[in-house]
mmCIF file of C-alpha atoms and ligand atoms in Angstrom:
data_model
loop_
_atom_site.group_PDB
_atom_site.id
_atom_site.type_symbol
_atom_site.label_atom_id
_atom_site.label_comp_id
_atom_site.label_asym_id
_atom_site.label_seq_id
_atom_site.Cartn_x
_atom_site.Cartn_y
_atom_site.Cartn_z
ATOM 1 C CA MET A 92 71.360 79.968 98.895
ATOM 2 C CA GLN A 93 70.939 76.303 99.698
ATOM 3 C CA VAL A 94 70.962 74.943 103.277
ATOM 4 C CA GLU A 95 71.732 71.263 103.858
ATOM 5 C CA ALA A 96 71.975 69.230 107.056
ATOM 6 C CA LEU A 97 73.121 65.924 105.552
ATOM 7 C CA PRO A 98 76.773 65.258 104.676
ATOM 8 C CA SER A 99 75.698 63.159 101.672
ATOM 9 C CA ALA A 100 73.617 66.049 100.282
ATOM 10 C CA VAL A 101 76.566 68.460 100.610
ATOM 11 C CA ARG A 102 78.881 65.961 98.937
ATOM 12 C CA ASP A 103 76.500 65.537 95.974
ATOM 13 C CA VAL A 104 75.818 69.242 95.453
ATOM 14 C CA VAL A 105 79.487 70.191 95.673
ATOM 15 C CA GLN A 106 80.542 67.359 93.409
ATOM 16 C CA SER A 107 78.165 68.495 90.677
ATOM 17 C CA HIS A 108 79.699 71.991 90.816
ATOM 18 C CA ARG A 109 83.247 70.620 90.848
ATOM 19 C CA CYS A 110 82.460 68.537 87.758
ATOM 20 C CA GLY A 111 81.294 71.761 86.122
ATOM 21 C CA GLY A 112 84.828 73.116 86.639
ATOM 22 C CA LYS A 113 84.030 75.386 89.593
ATOM 23 C CA ARG A 114 86.578 76.242 92.271
ATOM 24 C CA ILE A 115 85.132 75.307 95.656
ATOM 25 C CA GLY A 116 85.784 77.414 98.784
ATOM 26 C CA LEU A 117 85.019 76.214 102.320
ATOM 27 C CA VAL A 118 84.507 78.415 105.408
ATOM 28 C CA PRO A 119 84.116 76.360 108.614
ATOM 29 C CA THR A 120 82.461 78.161 111.554
ATOM 30 C CA MET A 121 80.629 77.428 114.785
ATOM 31 C CA GLY A 122 77.966 80.041 114.038
ATOM 32 C CA ALA A 123 77.113 83.143 116.123
ATOM 33 C CA LEU A 124 78.520 84.874 113.070
ATOM 34 C CA HIS A 125 80.152 88.313 113.208
ATOM 35 C CA VAL A 126 82.107 90.514 110.818
ATOM 36 C CA GLY A 127 85.235 88.380 111.345
ATOM 37 C CA HIS A 128 83.463 85.308 109.968
ATOM 38 C CA VAL A 129 81.984 87.353 107.134
ATOM 39 C CA SER A 130 85.501 88.479 106.135
ATOM 40 C CA LEU A 131 86.369 84.807 105.528
ATOM 41 C CA MET A 132 83.242 84.410 103.376
ATOM 42 C CA ASP A 133 84.140 87.579 101.446
ATOM 43 C CA ALA A 134 87.623 86.211 100.747
ATOM 44 C CA ALA A 135 86.140 82.888 99.592
ATOM 45 C CA ARG A 136 83.625 84.716 97.394
ATOM 46 C CA ARG A 137 86.491 86.662 95.813
ATOM 47 C CA ASP A 138 88.643 83.581 95.073
ATOM 48 C CA CYS A 139 86.103 80.830 94.383
ATOM 49 C CA ASP A 140 83.129 80.026 92.145
ATOM 50 C CA PHE A 141 81.135 78.106 94.757
ATOM 51 C CA VAL A 142 81.294 78.947 98.462
ATOM 52 C CA VAL A 143 80.316 76.494 101.198
ATOM 53 C CA ALA A 144 80.021 77.738 104.794
ATOM 54 C CA THR A 145 79.531 75.337 107.672
ATOM 55 C CA ILE A 146 77.788 76.094 110.955
ATOM 56 C CA PHE A 147 78.434 73.404 113.518
ATOM 57 C CA VAL A 148 79.186 73.763 117.226
ATOM 58 C CA ASN A 149 81.592 70.866 117.457
ATOM 59 C CA PRO A 150 81.257 69.164 120.859
ATOM 60 C CA LEU A 151 84.586 67.352 120.390
ATOM 61 C CA GLN A 152 86.610 70.551 120.699
ATOM 62 C CA PHE A 153 85.120 71.649 124.039
ATOM 63 C CA GLY A 154 86.599 70.472 127.338
ATOM 64 C CA PRO A 155 84.343 69.207 130.184
ATOM 65 C CA ASN A 156 84.443 72.564 132.000
ATOM 66 C CA GLU A 157 84.095 74.741 128.920
ATOM 67 C CA ASP A 158 81.140 76.595 127.451
ATOM 68 C CA PHE A 159 79.673 74.038 125.015
ATOM 69 C CA ASP A 160 76.239 74.081 126.693
ATOM 70 C CA ARG A 161 75.952 77.834 126.566
ATOM 71 C CA TYR A 162 77.789 78.499 123.300
ATOM 72 C CA PRO A 163 75.730 81.184 121.497
ATOM 73 C CA CYS A 164 73.394 79.900 118.799
ATOM 74 C CA SER A 165 71.559 82.118 116.306
ATOM 75 C CA LEU A 166 70.886 80.066 113.171
ATOM 76 C CA GLU A 167 68.280 82.343 111.508
ATOM 77 C CA HIS A 168 70.490 85.352 111.947
ATOM 78 C CA ASP A 169 73.565 83.394 110.768
ATOM 79 C CA LEU A 170 71.815 82.232 107.599
ATOM 80 C CA GLN A 171 70.922 85.834 106.770
ATOM 81 C CA LYS A 172 74.574 86.794 107.156
ATOM 82 C CA CYS A 173 75.686 83.922 104.915
ATOM 83 C CA GLU A 174 73.138 84.902 102.278
ATOM 84 C CA ALA A 175 74.239 88.554 102.382
ATOM 85 C CA ALA A 176 77.874 87.444 102.018
ATOM 86 C CA GLY A 177 77.017 85.517 98.845
ATOM 87 C CA VAL A 178 77.506 82.015 100.258
ATOM 88 C CA ASP A 179 76.087 79.352 97.923
ATOM 89 C CA LEU A 180 75.579 76.482 100.344
ATOM 90 C CA VAL A 181 75.417 76.328 104.156
ATOM 91 C CA PHE A 182 76.043 73.003 105.852
ATOM 92 C CA THR A 183 74.266 72.808 109.228
ATOM 93 C CA PRO A 184 74.644 69.225 110.459
ATOM 94 C CA GLU A 185 73.312 67.752 113.689
ATOM 95 C CA THR A 186 75.926 66.202 115.974
ATOM 96 C CA SER A 187 74.542 62.714 115.246
ATOM 97 C CA GLN A 188 75.139 63.260 111.516
ATOM 98 C CA MET A 189 78.759 64.198 112.108
ATOM 99 C CA TYR A 190 79.603 61.602 114.753
ATOM 100 C CA ALA A 191 78.033 58.171 114.559
ATOM 101 C CA ALA A 192 77.571 56.571 117.971
ATOM 102 C CA ASP A 193 79.938 53.757 116.941
ATOM 103 C CA ALA A 194 82.632 56.009 115.400
ATOM 104 C CA GLU A 195 86.187 55.030 116.326
ATOM 105 C CA SER A 196 88.390 57.376 114.323
ATOM 106 C CA GLU A 197 89.912 60.700 115.200
ATOM 107 C CA VAL A 198 92.639 62.838 113.673
ATOM 108 C CA ARG A 199 95.338 63.813 116.149
ATOM 109 C CA LEU A 200 98.544 65.749 115.563
ATOM 110 C CA THR A 201 101.400 65.205 117.946
ATOM 111 C CA GLY A 202 103.598 68.335 118.039
ATOM 112 C CA LEU A 203 102.015 71.750 117.507
ATOM 113 C CA THR A 204 98.838 70.648 119.275
ATOM 114 C CA ARG A 205 100.687 70.114 122.555
ATOM 115 C CA LYS A 206 101.770 73.749 122.940
ATOM 116 C CA LEU A 207 100.057 76.906 124.259
ATOM 117 C CA GLU A 208 96.304 76.471 123.623
ATOM 118 C CA GLY A 209 96.762 72.696 123.541
ATOM 119 C CA ARG A 210 98.407 72.743 126.954
ATOM 120 C CA HIS A 211 95.585 74.801 128.464
ATOM 121 C CA ARG A 212 92.762 73.038 126.610
ATOM 122 C CA PRO A 213 93.695 69.331 126.516
ATOM 123 C CA GLY A 214 92.030 67.544 123.607
ATOM 124 C CA HIS A 215 90.789 70.786 122.033
ATOM 125 C CA PHE A 216 92.863 70.518 118.873
ATOM 126 C CA ASP A 217 92.081 66.794 118.471
ATOM 127 C CA GLY A 218 88.433 67.862 118.224
ATOM 128 C CA VAL A 219 89.315 70.616 115.764
ATOM 129 C CA THR A 220 91.432 68.435 113.458
ATOM 130 C CA THR A 221 88.857 65.646 113.521
ATOM 131 C CA VAL A 222 85.956 67.898 112.540
ATOM 132 C CA VAL A 223 87.952 69.840 109.953
ATOM 133 C CA ALA A 224 89.202 66.593 108.378
ATOM 134 C CA LYS A 225 85.590 65.433 108.109
ATOM 135 C CA LEU A 226 84.509 68.768 106.600
ATOM 136 C CA PHE A 227 87.340 68.532 104.049
ATOM 137 C CA ASN A 228 86.217 65.014 103.133
ATOM 138 C CA ILE A 229 82.562 66.017 102.845
ATOM 139 C CA ALA A 230 82.993 69.247 100.869
ATOM 140 C CA VAL A 231 86.316 68.470 99.103
ATOM 141 C CA PRO A 232 87.211 72.168 98.721
ATOM 142 C CA ASP A 233 89.985 73.640 96.575
ATOM 143 C CA LEU A 234 90.533 76.363 99.180
ATOM 144 C CA ALA A 235 89.585 76.549 102.865
ATOM 145 C CA TYR A 236 89.492 79.769 104.886
ATOM 146 C CA PHE A 237 90.571 80.231 108.500
ATOM 147 C CA GLY A 238 91.170 83.293 110.678
ATOM 148 C CA GLN A 239 94.517 84.453 112.017
ATOM 149 C CA LYS A 240 92.525 85.093 115.202
ATOM 150 C CA ASP A 241 93.025 81.368 115.952
ATOM 151 C CA TYR A 242 96.688 81.496 115.013
ATOM 152 C CA GLN A 243 97.742 78.109 116.374
ATOM 153 C CA GLN A 244 94.670 76.472 114.838
ATOM 154 C CA GLN A 245 95.505 77.617 111.305
ATOM 155 C CA LEU A 246 99.099 76.384 111.730
ATOM 156 C CA ILE A 247 97.806 72.993 112.854
ATOM 157 C CA ILE A 248 95.367 72.762 109.931
ATOM 158 C CA ARG A 249 98.202 73.603 107.507
ATOM 159 C CA GLN A 250 100.337 70.871 109.084
ATOM 160 C CA MET A 251 97.482 68.368 108.851
ATOM 161 C CA VAL A 252 96.834 69.199 105.178
ATOM 162 C CA SER A 253 100.510 68.705 104.402
ATOM 163 C CA ASP A 254 100.872 65.505 106.468
ATOM 164 C CA LEU A 255 97.785 63.884 104.983
ATOM 165 C CA ASP A 256 98.362 65.031 101.380
ATOM 166 C CA TRP A 257 95.144 66.973 100.948
ATOM 167 C CA GLY A 258 95.529 68.840 97.693
ATOM 168 C CA LEU A 259 93.890 71.977 98.987
ATOM 169 C CA GLU A 260 95.066 75.463 99.834
ATOM 170 C CA ILE A 261 94.624 76.996 103.277
ATOM 171 C CA VAL A 262 93.992 80.734 103.269
ATOM 172 C CA THR A 263 94.541 82.615 106.541
ATOM 173 C CA CYS A 264 92.548 85.856 106.784
ATOM 174 C CA PRO A 265 93.554 88.850 108.965
ATOM 175 C CA ILE A 266 92.023 89.440 112.398
ATOM 176 C CA VAL A 267 88.953 91.683 112.252
ATOM 177 C CA ARG A 268 88.739 93.999 115.264
ATOM 178 C CA GLU A 269 86.144 96.255 116.853
ATOM 179 C CA ASP A 270 86.862 100.001 116.473
ATOM 180 C CA ASP A 271 88.633 100.052 119.833
ATOM 181 C CA GLY A 272 90.870 97.093 118.924
ATOM 182 C CA LEU A 273 89.161 94.136 120.622
ATOM 183 C CA ALA A 274 89.386 91.126 118.289
ATOM 184 C CA MET A 275 85.880 90.089 117.247
ATOM 185 C CA SER A 276 84.794 86.823 118.821
ATOM 186 C CA SER A 277 81.507 85.013 119.379
ATOM 187 C CA ARG A 278 82.512 84.920 123.062
ATOM 188 C CA ASN A 279 82.745 88.726 123.424
ATOM 189 C CA ARG A 280 79.007 88.769 124.077
ATOM 190 C CA TYR A 281 79.670 87.071 127.450
ATOM 191 C CA LEU A 282 81.652 90.102 128.654
ATOM 192 C CA SER A 283 80.028 92.411 131.191
ATOM 193 C CA PRO A 284 80.515 96.137 130.416
ATOM 194 C CA ALA A 285 83.353 96.287 132.967
ATOM 195 C CA ASP A 286 85.027 93.167 131.528
ATOM 196 C CA ARG A 287 84.563 94.505 127.994
ATOM 197 C CA GLU A 288 86.605 97.563 129.072
ATOM 198 C CA ARG A 289 89.254 95.408 130.775
ATOM 199 C CA SER A 290 89.562 93.167 127.714
ATOM 200 C CA LEU A 291 91.112 96.061 125.750
ATOM 201 C CA ILE A 292 94.393 95.355 127.528
ATOM 202 C CA LEU A 293 94.963 92.436 125.138
ATOM 203 C CA PHE A 294 95.096 94.643 122.048
ATOM 204 C CA ARG A 295 96.950 97.406 123.892
ATOM 205 C CA ALA A 296 99.580 94.957 125.094
ATOM 206 C CA LEU A 297 100.017 93.536 121.576
ATOM 207 C CA SER A 298 100.365 97.053 120.160
ATOM 208 C CA ARG A 299 102.964 97.827 122.821
ATOM 209 C CA ALA A 300 104.786 94.606 121.895
ATOM 210 C CA GLN A 301 104.999 95.801 118.279
ATOM 211 C CA GLU A 302 106.486 99.127 119.468
ATOM 212 C CA LEU A 303 109.020 97.286 121.634
ATOM 213 C CA ALA A 304 110.028 95.064 118.718
ATOM 214 C CA GLN A 305 111.309 98.191 116.967
ATOM 215 C CA THR A 306 113.786 98.829 119.818
ATOM 216 C CA ALA A 307 117.140 97.154 119.164
ATOM 217 C CA SER A 308 117.750 96.180 122.801
ATOM 218 C CA GLU A 309 114.470 94.248 123.125
ATOM 219 C CA THR A 310 114.406 90.478 122.549
ATOM 220 C CA PRO A 311 111.413 88.155 122.105
ATOM 221 C CA ASP A 312 111.833 87.141 125.762
ATOM 222 C CA SER A 313 112.006 90.681 127.135
ATOM 223 C CA ILE A 314 108.932 91.623 125.109
ATOM 224 C CA ALA A 315 107.058 88.550 126.333
ATOM 225 C CA GLN A 316 107.842 89.477 129.929
ATOM 226 C CA GLN A 317 106.434 92.959 129.423
ATOM 227 C CA LEU A 318 103.352 91.530 127.728
ATOM 228 C CA GLN A 319 102.823 89.265 130.713
ATOM 229 C CA GLN A 320 103.255 92.173 133.163
ATOM 230 C CA LEU A 321 100.879 94.449 131.272
ATOM 231 C CA ILE A 322 98.168 91.810 131.267
ATOM 232 C CA SER A 323 98.556 90.479 134.784
ATOM 233 C CA GLY A 324 98.777 94.085 136.042
ATOM 234 C CA THR A 325 95.202 94.683 134.889
ATOM 235 C CA ASP A 326 92.599 94.015 137.568
ATOM 236 C CA GLY A 327 90.226 91.180 136.645
ATOM 237 C CA VAL A 328 92.434 89.904 133.808
ATOM 238 C CA ASP A 329 94.278 86.635 134.386
ATOM 239 C CA PRO A 330 96.670 85.476 131.645
ATOM 240 C CA ASP A 331 97.028 81.790 130.718
ATOM 241 C CA TYR A 332 100.048 82.693 128.592
ATOM 242 C CA ALA A 333 101.670 85.643 126.828
ATOM 243 C CA VAL A 334 104.566 84.627 124.578
ATOM 244 C CA VAL A 335 106.629 85.816 121.632
ATOM 245 C CA VAL A 336 107.620 82.800 119.542
ATOM 246 C CA ASP A 337 108.573 81.542 116.084
ATOM 247 C CA CYS A 338 105.742 82.114 113.572
ATOM 248 C CA GLU A 339 105.875 78.544 112.242
ATOM 249 C CA THR A 340 107.021 76.307 115.107
ATOM 250 C CA LEU A 341 105.726 78.339 118.084
ATOM 251 C CA GLU A 342 109.101 77.631 119.708
ATOM 252 C CA PRO A 343 110.995 80.263 121.774
ATOM 253 C CA LEU A 344 113.431 82.488 119.868
ATOM 254 C CA PRO A 345 116.844 83.064 121.452
ATOM 255 C CA GLN A 346 117.693 86.139 119.388
ATOM 256 C CA ARG A 347 115.947 88.968 117.602
ATOM 257 C CA PRO A 348 114.379 87.435 114.508
ATOM 258 C CA GLU A 349 112.942 89.329 111.522
ATOM 259 C CA ARG A 350 109.465 88.449 112.648
ATOM 260 C CA ALA A 351 107.762 86.565 115.435
ATOM 261 C CA VAL A 352 104.239 86.087 116.692
ATOM 262 C CA ALA A 353 102.989 87.418 120.022
ATOM 263 C CA LEU A 354 100.209 85.196 121.356
ATOM 264 C CA ILE A 355 98.002 85.865 124.372
ATOM 265 C CA ALA A 356 95.289 83.913 126.143
ATOM 266 C CA ALA A 357 93.645 85.424 129.207
ATOM 267 C CA ARG A 358 90.584 85.096 131.342
ATOM 268 C CA VAL A 359 88.587 88.294 131.639
ATOM 269 C CA GLY A 360 86.009 87.612 134.325
ATOM 270 C CA LYS A 361 84.623 84.204 133.339
ATOM 271 C CA THR A 362 85.402 84.624 129.648
ATOM 272 C CA ARG A 363 88.566 83.272 128.076
ATOM 273 C CA LEU A 364 89.888 85.429 125.230
ATOM 274 C CA ILE A 365 92.755 84.872 122.783
ATOM 275 C CA ASP A 366 94.527 87.345 120.530
ATOM 276 C CA ASN A 367 97.784 87.631 118.621
ATOM 277 C CA GLN A 368 99.901 89.826 116.415
ATOM 278 C CA ILE A 369 102.819 89.262 114.052
ATOM 279 C CA LEU A 370 105.723 91.393 115.303
ATOM 280 C CA ARG A 371 108.261 92.874 112.887
ATOM 281 C CA PHE A 372 111.680 93.477 114.386
ATOM 282 C CA ARG A 373 113.213 95.741 111.730
HETATM 283 P P1 AMP B 32 84.658 80.034 115.172
HETATM 284 O O1 AMP B 32 83.246 80.140 114.746
HETATM 285 O O2 AMP B 32 84.993 80.863 116.368
HETATM 286 O O3 AMP B 32 85.157 78.630 115.234
HETATM 287 O O4 AMP B 32 85.504 80.711 114.002
HETATM 288 C C1 AMP B 32 85.375 80.279 112.676
HETATM 289 C C2 AMP B 32 86.488 80.882 111.860
HETATM 290 O O5 AMP B 32 86.401 82.307 111.914
HETATM 291 C C3 AMP B 32 87.887 80.512 112.396
HETATM 292 O O6 AMP B 32 88.743 80.242 111.299
HETATM 293 C C4 AMP B 32 88.301 81.763 113.134
HETATM 294 O O7 AMP B 32 89.697 81.937 113.193
HETATM 295 C C5 AMP B 32 87.658 82.831 112.266
HETATM 296 N N1 AMP B 32 87.503 84.063 113.056
HETATM 297 C C6 AMP B 32 86.924 84.185 114.280
HETATM 298 N N2 AMP B 32 87.015 85.459 114.715
HETATM 299 C C7 AMP B 32 87.689 86.152 113.763
HETATM 300 C C8 AMP B 32 88.120 87.508 113.636
HETATM 301 N N3 AMP B 32 87.887 88.406 114.584
HETATM 302 N N4 AMP B 32 88.770 87.852 112.514
HETATM 303 C C9 AMP B 32 89.024 86.950 111.532
HETATM 304 N N5 AMP B 32 88.649 85.652 111.589
HETATM 305 C C10 AMP B 32 87.986 85.250 112.689
#
């Protein structure tokens, strides 16, 4: 496995493989890798001939009061995980190599990015689309892998790829959960034992939402209200939002659809967690 810190080195290596007819897969991450990240690498390994993973804690996507300064970092450990997953090349740039001091450009979407996570984390998605656009330009993948865990993010990336005519395929991989249902996240390590227990309400509430969706009298709105109540009724858990919305537009749904997505963001102690589930109504 090769490890490169320079964008130009990644570009050259990948280009030589592309010229050899290989299908290139890209897995962007911020490191502190867990089984969820590895599932993206496994999917890329299955579909592609040459797999590039990136490890970069992107300062642009953190707000001023967020956890950029204490975001977990474990490069040695992460590289071992990449190697075990069969990654061919890991890109580990420094911030100065990604963002020149005199850079003026950013990539900003105007619709999907303003909802839900975007409303609670202003500027977050502008940072995400800017770094992902740069990673696409550096690695020029045929396929790029994202997790359903960040549901709104993968929708936004799909929109960006379509808007900007990138000829690449976005693959969204299922959420990997702990045995008790908590969605794996690099931020779970911040949870105290008591908060770790409380955080289970997110998965329980989503599971309850799926049960409710099977009941003919329940609507997306009535389910969302119950989601909200379940979460805010748990001591020490403070929801930012709990909604049931259209899977593509994230807009409210007046009637019972065939499917919808339930999305939750909540603070558990000092840690902000997100989770989601596709609901099937019949
Ligand atoms: P991050 O390092 O948190 O930016 O995540 C990198 C990629 O891994 C994103 O596409 C995430 O959606 C994905 N990811 C994070 N956690 C999970 C999980 N539990 N299951 C599946 N994918 C995940």
